[in-house]
C-alpha positions as MATLAB code, in Angstrom:
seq = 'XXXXXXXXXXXXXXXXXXXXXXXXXXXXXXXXXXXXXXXXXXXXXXXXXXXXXXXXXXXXXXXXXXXXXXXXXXXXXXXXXXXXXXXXXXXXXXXXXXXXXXXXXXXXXXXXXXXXXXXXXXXXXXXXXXXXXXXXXXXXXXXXXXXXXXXXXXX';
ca = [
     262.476  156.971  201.793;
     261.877  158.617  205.193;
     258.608  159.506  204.847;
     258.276  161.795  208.319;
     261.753  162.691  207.897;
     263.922  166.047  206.782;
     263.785  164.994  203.335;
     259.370  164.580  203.160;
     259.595  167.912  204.455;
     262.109  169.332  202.416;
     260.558  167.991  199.597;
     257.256  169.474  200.549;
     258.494  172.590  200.515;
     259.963  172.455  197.580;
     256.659  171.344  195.705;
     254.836  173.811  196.882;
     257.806  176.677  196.403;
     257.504  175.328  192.550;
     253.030  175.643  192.822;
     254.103  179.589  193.740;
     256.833  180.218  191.070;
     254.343  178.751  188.306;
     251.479  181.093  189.225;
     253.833  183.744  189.720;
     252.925  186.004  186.746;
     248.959  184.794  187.002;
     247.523  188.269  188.844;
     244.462  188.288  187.330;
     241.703  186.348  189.542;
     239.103  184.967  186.965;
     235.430  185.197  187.887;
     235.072  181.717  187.826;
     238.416  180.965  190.017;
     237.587  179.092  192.884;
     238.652  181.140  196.341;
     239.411  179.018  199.245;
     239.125  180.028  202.727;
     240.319  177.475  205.359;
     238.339  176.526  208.400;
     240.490  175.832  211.186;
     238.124  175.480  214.307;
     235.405  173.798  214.842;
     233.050  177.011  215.413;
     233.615  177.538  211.778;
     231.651  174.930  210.458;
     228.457  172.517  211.232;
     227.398  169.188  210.183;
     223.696  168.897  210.600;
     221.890  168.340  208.317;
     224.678  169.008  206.011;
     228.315  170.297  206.152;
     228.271  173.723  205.887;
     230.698  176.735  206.757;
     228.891  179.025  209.461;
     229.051  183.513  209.264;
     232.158  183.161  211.816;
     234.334  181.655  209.124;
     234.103  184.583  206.608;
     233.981  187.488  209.564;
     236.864  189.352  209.294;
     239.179  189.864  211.910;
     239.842  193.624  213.578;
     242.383  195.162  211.474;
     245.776  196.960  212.281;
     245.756  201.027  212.556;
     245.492  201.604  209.097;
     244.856  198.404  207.450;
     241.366  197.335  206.156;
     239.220  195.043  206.953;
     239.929  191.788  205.171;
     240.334  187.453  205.321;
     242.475  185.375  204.176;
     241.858  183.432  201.464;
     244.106  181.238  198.576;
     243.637  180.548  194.729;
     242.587  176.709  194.172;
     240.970  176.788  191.327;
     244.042  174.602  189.358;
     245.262  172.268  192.093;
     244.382  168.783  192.847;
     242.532  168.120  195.720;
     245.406  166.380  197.849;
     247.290  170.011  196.765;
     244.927  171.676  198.093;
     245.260  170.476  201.824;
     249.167  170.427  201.364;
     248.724  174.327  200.607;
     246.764  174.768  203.447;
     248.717  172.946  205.785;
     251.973  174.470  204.847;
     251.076  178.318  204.232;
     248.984  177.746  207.518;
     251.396  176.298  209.745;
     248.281  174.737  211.015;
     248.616  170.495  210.804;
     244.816  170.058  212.476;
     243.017  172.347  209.563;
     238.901  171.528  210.461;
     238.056  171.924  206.340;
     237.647  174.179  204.029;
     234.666  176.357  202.298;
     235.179  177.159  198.264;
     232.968  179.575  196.629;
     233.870  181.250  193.011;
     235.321  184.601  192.855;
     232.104  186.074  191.435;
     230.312  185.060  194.263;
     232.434  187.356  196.006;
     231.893  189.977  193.342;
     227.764  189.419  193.487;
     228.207  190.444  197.708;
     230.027  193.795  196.962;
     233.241  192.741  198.278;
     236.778  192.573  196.313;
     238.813  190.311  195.688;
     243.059  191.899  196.293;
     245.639  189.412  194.930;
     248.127  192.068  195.979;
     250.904  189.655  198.013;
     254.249  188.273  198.263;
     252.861  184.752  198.451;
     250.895  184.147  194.550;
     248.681  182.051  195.291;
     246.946  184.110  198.389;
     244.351  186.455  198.207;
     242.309  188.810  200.475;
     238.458  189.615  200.562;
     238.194  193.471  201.195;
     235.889  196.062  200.906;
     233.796  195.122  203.801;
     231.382  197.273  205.491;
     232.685  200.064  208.842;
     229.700  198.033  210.747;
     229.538  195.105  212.365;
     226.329  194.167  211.661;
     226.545  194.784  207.723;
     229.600  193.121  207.861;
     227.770  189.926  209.591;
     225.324  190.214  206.982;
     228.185  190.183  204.461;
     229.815  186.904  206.248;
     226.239  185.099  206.015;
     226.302  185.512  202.372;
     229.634  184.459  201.853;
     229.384  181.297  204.184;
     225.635  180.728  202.040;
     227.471  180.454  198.800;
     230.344  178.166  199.723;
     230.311  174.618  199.722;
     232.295  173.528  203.017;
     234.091  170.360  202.851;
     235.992  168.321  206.019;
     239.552  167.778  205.958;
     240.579  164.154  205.578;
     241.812  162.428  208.733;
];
């Protein structure tokens, strides 16, 4: 078997089509679900003393007229590890992903934001209910990136 061929990829797909149509009907996000939010530069995380997702990770991004603020974030709680950089690296369309940061969804909860599992893709959920400020919202961001656990992606 090709393993950088049409058929790897095609199969890729596929597995992680089937990861969506099994969690399909699972809407509820469970307090103790672990959130994932992927780090995908370098300014998102640091290394010294420990690895460790920085404020600029969870900051979320200007919205569009009429949208509110929110990140992007994905359901891992039930995946293997190896799964869970697959489903990174295919709902990302991002092959040089930096790592990751997991907190539990009542982590979230304990900061005053929301968790809305509101989207066509299952296993992908946004972080909303942020502050209008900037500052509060750092604050907000600092808390989050406190209570994750960051971890590097694999080379």
């Amino acid at each position: 078997m090709v393993r950088n061929g049409w058929a790897s990829r095609f199969l890729h797909r596929f597995y992680v089509s089937w990861i969506d149509l099994y969690f399909r009907f699972e809407r509820r996000v469970a307090p103790t679900e672990v959130i994932t939010r992927f780090l995908r530069h370098k300014s998102d995380y640091r290394t010294v003393p420990r690895v460790e997702a920085k404020e600029r990770a969870f900051l979320p991004r200007r919205p569009t007229e009429g949208a509110p603020h929110a990140i992007s974030t994905f359901l891992t709680g039930r995946l293997r590890v190896k799964d869970v950089w697959r489903l990174g690296k295919h709902k990302l369309a991002s092959a040089s992903l930096k790592g990751r940061a997991d907190l539990r969804a009542d982590q979230i909860a304990r900061i005053g934001l929301q968790l809305n599992a509101d989207s066509q893709f299952f296993r992908h959920v946004d972080i909303i209910g942020w502050a209008d400020h900037k500052a509060k919202q750092k604050l907000q961001a600092q808390k989050l990136a406190r209570a994750s656990n960051a971890t590097l992606a694999p080379r």
